[in-house]
Amino acid sequence: METFDLIVIGGGPAGYLGAERAGKAGLKTLVIEKREFGGVCLNEGCVPSKTFLNSAKVADYANHAANYGVKVSGKATVDQKFVVERKNGVVKMLVSGVKAGLKKNKVTIKNAEAFIEGKSAEGFTVKAGEETFTAKRLLIATGSMPVVPPIPGLKENLAAGVVLTNREILDLTEIPKELVVIGGGVIGLEMASYFSSVGSKVTVVEMLDKIAGPTEKELSSILQKRLAAKGVVFNLGCKVTGIEKDGVIFERNGKSEKVSADKILLSIGRRAVTQGFGLENIGVNLERGAIVTDDEMKTNVANVYAAGDVNGKVMLAHTAYREAEVAVNNMTGKKDRMRYNVIPSVIYTNPEVASVGETEESAKAKGLSVKTVSIPLTYSGRYIAENTELDGICKLVVNEKTNTLIGAHIIGSYAGEFIVSVSAMIDLEVDIENIKKLVFPHPTVCEIVREAVWQI
Ligand code: NAI
């Protein structure tokens, strides 16, 4: 039985990056993945959805080319089969890159289902298919899966292929005529944005009275207006009560309504994967279905770490990357901890939404004394030069006591690309007066941060 310093269970962003970092740090590492390396992010989440959204962006530009003095004859349409094939090519390239990265760092990889059998003097015993291995440490990175609530008709219609999750929708080679999206969160909105651009009639049914969950209120309302202008119908404050093969039944103010659909996307959140691979054999603590970890990514069991969606903290691939690094650093004797207050989040709709840190509301709820500044993106020359719909804004939240930034909320082009500049300012606690001295390239949209800082 081969013994490792570390066995990583799961080959998604937390698992593959953790394994790579561990290999680089000199740990003899094994990573076990039962499906494809790259996990949900590379195969059926972040990356594939971005290939879809880019095709929609190209089509949107082509259909509004006249706004920029460009003549296009006829309407631009999307070849969905081609989009899916291109997506598969992009995924293949990235997955092979992940495997190459693992090999480069001398990580052993197994494409099999892992099962933790228990702990002995030699360490943890893990089966991978027919083989058994031991390791001194474990990194659990089994990810998450879509929440499937007990709504009448849901299970049957999932099995029949009428209801899709993020996995199946990214393999659709035909554009649905009528798509109903259950849940107006990140997945729902990105897919609503894509399918409305490529010709589906899209209806979103959302339980809350706003879209985009914790996104700052004004940003979420700008996004809603823009998507509505593309034809997306929003039913907010509506609870889904039933699914039929041709539509979704929901309740609005106590009254039942039905919206017809040929495809239905279920995107009401994800839950940690903690069952079926022997976690109970080593006594790892769970809370609300997710593994409990501290800010060093340690579980209650010595030498067992958990990173990524499985700990249910912040279900984002970039959080998973950093958590995996923190876990490996702590395993190898380098003190490190997660700082969850500086994790940016991006919604890749058109327009793009990017946020980091506190909103004015959340800061006040924590008893902080804050100043907020909000300016339109039209302060940026490049933004005006490149856009015809000029509704973007940038909001910064400042801690009055420390005179440092604690939050930023931006909607508009490139927001997802430059939000990290604000994350760094928050993380490094840069004084506002010092931010004013930073030189931003001109003309760029990221200059908006400098402009906003000067308005404080
Ligand atoms: P989500 O948590 O973002 O949104 C789910 C939405 O469904 C919420 O607005 C919720 O109020 C609503 N909902 C819940 N039950 C409902 C019901 N019965 N009827 C109607 N609405 C209901 O979850 P989502 O969109 O499924 O995404 C899952 C995870 O994937 C999230 O953690 C997200 O952060 C991550 N993700 C991140 C992306 C990004 O960073 N760009 C892209 C896609 C996913």
PDB file of N, CA and C and ligand atoms in Angstrom, residues 182-188 190 205-208 238 240 267-270 315-316 346 348, ligand 1:
ATOM      1  N   ILE A 182     -35.479  29.367 -12.682  1.00  0.00           N
ATOM      2  CA  ILE A 182     -35.924  29.403 -11.277  1.00  0.00           C
ATOM      3  C   ILE A 182     -34.735  29.841 -10.438  1.00  0.00           C
ATOM      4  N   GLY A 183     -34.827  31.026  -9.845  1.00  0.00           N
ATOM      5  CA  GLY A 183     -33.736  31.574  -9.031  1.00  0.00           C
ATOM      6  C   GLY A 183     -33.006  32.674  -9.787  1.00  0.00           C
ATOM      7  N   GLY A 184     -33.111  33.889  -9.289  1.00  0.00           N
ATOM      8  CA  GLY A 184     -32.450  35.028  -9.944  1.00  0.00           C
ATOM      9  C   GLY A 184     -31.118  35.351  -9.295  1.00  0.00           C
ATOM     10  N   GLY A 185     -30.307  34.303  -9.023  1.00  0.00           N
ATOM     11  CA  GLY A 185     -28.957  34.494  -8.487  1.00  0.00           C
ATOM     12  C   GLY A 185     -27.951  34.528  -9.628  1.00  0.00           C
ATOM     13  N   VAL A 186     -26.694  34.205  -9.314  1.00  0.00           N
ATOM     14  CA  VAL A 186     -25.616  34.364 -10.298  1.00  0.00           C
ATOM     15  C   VAL A 186     -25.806  33.464 -11.523  1.00  0.00           C
ATOM     16  N   ILE A 187     -26.039  32.168 -11.297  1.00  0.00           N
ATOM     17  CA  ILE A 187     -26.185  31.262 -12.440  1.00  0.00           C
ATOM     18  C   ILE A 187     -27.401  31.668 -13.262  1.00  0.00           C
ATOM     19  N   GLY A 188     -28.510  31.902 -12.574  1.00  0.00           N
ATOM     20  CA  GLY A 188     -29.758  32.256 -13.255  1.00  0.00           C
ATOM     21  C   GLY A 188     -29.591  33.494 -14.117  1.00  0.00           C
ATOM     22  N   GLU A 190     -26.728  34.936 -15.288  1.00  0.00           N
ATOM     23  CA  GLU A 190     -25.796  34.774 -16.416  1.00  0.00           C
ATOM     24  C   GLU A 190     -26.474  34.015 -17.560  1.00  0.00           C
ATOM     25  N   VAL A 205     -38.080  33.473 -12.274  1.00  0.00           N
ATOM     26  CA  VAL A 205     -38.956  33.426 -11.103  1.00  0.00           C
ATOM     27  C   VAL A 205     -38.062  33.416  -9.871  1.00  0.00           C
ATOM     28  N   GLU A 206     -38.153  34.459  -9.067  1.00  0.00           N
ATOM     29  CA  GLU A 206     -37.258  34.625  -7.914  1.00  0.00           C
ATOM     30  C   GLU A 206     -38.102  34.869  -6.664  1.00  0.00           C
ATOM     31  N   MET A 207     -37.693  34.169  -5.606  1.00  0.00           N
ATOM     32  CA  MET A 207     -38.420  34.221  -4.340  1.00  0.00           C
ATOM     33  C   MET A 207     -38.314  35.598  -3.661  1.00  0.00           C
ATOM     34  N   LEU A 208     -37.102  36.182  -3.704  1.00  0.00           N
ATOM     35  CA  LEU A 208     -36.881  37.466  -3.029  1.00  0.00           C
ATOM     36  C   LEU A 208     -37.439  38.622  -3.871  1.00  0.00           C
ATOM     37  N   CYS A 238     -41.830  35.734  -5.875  1.00  0.00           N
ATOM     38  CA  CYS A 238     -42.704  34.637  -6.327  1.00  0.00           C
ATOM     39  C   CYS A 238     -42.102  33.281  -5.948  1.00  0.00           C
ATOM     40  N   VAL A 240     -41.999  29.213  -6.358  1.00  0.00           N
ATOM     41  CA  VAL A 240     -42.355  28.129  -7.279  1.00  0.00           C
ATOM     42  C   VAL A 240     -43.048  27.016  -6.482  1.00  0.00           C
ATOM     43  N   SER A 267     -31.728  27.011 -10.687  1.00  0.00           N
ATOM     44  CA  SER A 267     -30.507  27.652 -10.181  1.00  0.00           C
ATOM     45  C   SER A 267     -30.843  28.374  -8.879  1.00  0.00           C
ATOM     46  N   ILE A 268     -31.143  27.574  -7.856  1.00  0.00           N
ATOM     47  CA  ILE A 268     -31.550  28.176  -6.574  1.00  0.00           C
ATOM     48  C   ILE A 268     -30.485  27.968  -5.508  1.00  0.00           C
ATOM     49  N   GLY A 269     -29.257  27.758  -5.932  1.00  0.00           N
ATOM     50  CA  GLY A 269     -28.164  27.612  -4.971  1.00  0.00           C
ATOM     51  C   GLY A 269     -27.547  26.229  -5.032  1.00  0.00           C
ATOM     52  N   ARG A 270     -26.435  26.080  -4.315  1.00  0.00           N
ATOM     53  CA  ARG A 270     -25.703  24.812  -4.322  1.00  0.00           C
ATOM     54  C   ARG A 270     -25.443  24.372  -2.883  1.00  0.00           C
ATOM     55  N   MET A 315     -18.924  30.178  -1.976  1.00  0.00           N
ATOM     56  CA  MET A 315     -18.810  29.194  -3.059  1.00  0.00           C
ATOM     57  C   MET A 315     -18.348  29.832  -4.366  1.00  0.00           C
ATOM     58  N   LEU A 316     -17.073  30.191  -4.411  1.00  0.00           N
ATOM     59  CA  LEU A 316     -16.491  30.778  -5.614  1.00  0.00           C
ATOM     60  C   LEU A 316     -15.153  30.110  -5.875  1.00  0.00           C
ATOM     61  N   VAL A 346     -17.974  38.547  -9.070  1.00  0.00           N
ATOM     62  CA  VAL A 346     -18.285  39.115 -10.383  1.00  0.00           C
ATOM     63  C   VAL A 346     -19.485  38.388 -10.972  1.00  0.00           C
ATOM     64  N   TYR A 348     -20.985  37.921 -14.650  1.00  0.00           N
ATOM     65  CA  TYR A 348     -20.473  38.186 -16.005  1.00  0.00           C
ATOM     66  C   TYR A 348     -21.584  38.447 -17.013  1.00  0.00           C
TER      67      TYR A 348
HETATM   68  P1  NAI B   1     -27.430  31.807  -5.792  1.00  0.00           P
HETATM   69  O1  NAI B   1     -27.386  31.548  -4.347  1.00  0.00           O
HETATM   70  O2  NAI B   1     -26.533  32.807  -6.415  1.00  0.00           O
HETATM   71  O3  NAI B   1     -28.925  32.241  -6.193  1.00  0.00           O
HETATM   72  C1  NAI B   1     -30.044  31.456  -5.934  1.00  0.00           C
HETATM   73  C2  NAI B   1     -31.299  32.319  -5.997  1.00  0.00           C
HETATM   74  O4  NAI B   1     -32.428  31.457  -5.987  1.00  0.00           O
HETATM   75  C3  NAI B   1     -31.448  33.262  -4.823  1.00  0.00           C
HETATM   76  O5  NAI B   1     -31.703  34.554  -5.305  1.00  0.00           O
HETATM   77  C4  NAI B   1     -32.653  32.693  -4.061  1.00  0.00           C
HETATM   78  O6  NAI B   1     -33.430  33.674  -3.423  1.00  0.00           O
HETATM   79  C5  NAI B   1     -33.437  32.026  -5.170  1.00  0.00           C
HETATM   80  N1  NAI B   1     -34.321  30.929  -4.735  1.00  0.00           N
HETATM   81  C6  NAI B   1     -34.055  29.998  -3.794  1.00  0.00           C
HETATM   82  N2  NAI B   1     -35.100  29.140  -3.713  1.00  0.00           N
HETATM   83  C7  NAI B   1     -36.006  29.540  -4.625  1.00  0.00           C
HETATM   84  C8  NAI B   1     -37.300  29.054  -5.044  1.00  0.00           C
HETATM   85  N3  NAI B   1     -37.824  27.961  -4.506  1.00  0.00           N
HETATM   86  N4  NAI B   1     -37.958  29.739  -6.003  1.00  0.00           N
HETATM   87  C9  NAI B   1     -37.414  30.842  -6.574  1.00  0.00           C
HETATM   88  N5  NAI B   1     -36.226  31.334  -6.221  1.00  0.00           N
HETATM   89  C10 NAI B   1     -35.528  30.689  -5.277  1.00  0.00           C
HETATM   90  O7  NAI B   1     -27.277  30.373  -6.472  1.00  0.00           O
HETATM   91  P2  NAI B   1     -26.938  29.936  -7.976  1.00  0.00           P
HETATM   92  O8  NAI B   1     -27.259  31.012  -8.937  1.00  0.00           O
HETATM   93  O9  NAI B   1     -27.607  28.612  -8.141  1.00  0.00           O
HETATM   94  O10 NAI B   1     -25.373  29.767  -7.958  1.00  0.00           O
HETATM   95  C11 NAI B   1     -24.799  28.753  -7.149  1.00  0.00           C
HETATM   96  C12 NAI B   1     -23.396  29.079  -6.738  1.00  0.00           C
HETATM   97  O11 NAI B   1     -22.533  29.171  -7.844  1.00  0.00           O
HETATM   98  C13 NAI B   1     -23.339  30.376  -5.982  1.00  0.00           C
HETATM   99  O12 NAI B   1     -22.653  30.156  -4.796  1.00  0.00           O
HETATM  100  C14 NAI B   1     -22.569  31.284  -6.894  1.00  0.00           C
HETATM  101  O13 NAI B   1     -21.762  32.165  -6.150  1.00  0.00           O
HETATM  102  C15 NAI B   1     -21.745  30.340  -7.755  1.00  0.00           C
HETATM  103  N6  NAI B   1     -21.574  30.920  -9.081  1.00  0.00           N
HETATM  104  C16 NAI B   1     -20.763  32.000  -9.234  1.00  0.00           C
HETATM  105  C17 NAI B   1     -20.616  32.606 -10.451  1.00  0.00           C
HETATM  106  C18 NAI B   1     -19.756  33.810 -10.562  1.00  0.00           C
HETATM  107  O14 NAI B   1     -19.017  34.095  -9.645  1.00  0.00           O
HETATM  108  N7  NAI B   1     -19.824  34.557 -11.656  1.00  0.00           N
HETATM  109  C19 NAI B   1     -21.298  32.109 -11.643  1.00  0.00           C
HETATM  110  C20 NAI B   1     -22.176  31.022 -11.364  1.00  0.00           C
HETATM  111  C21 NAI B   1     -22.266  30.451 -10.120  1.00  0.00           C
END
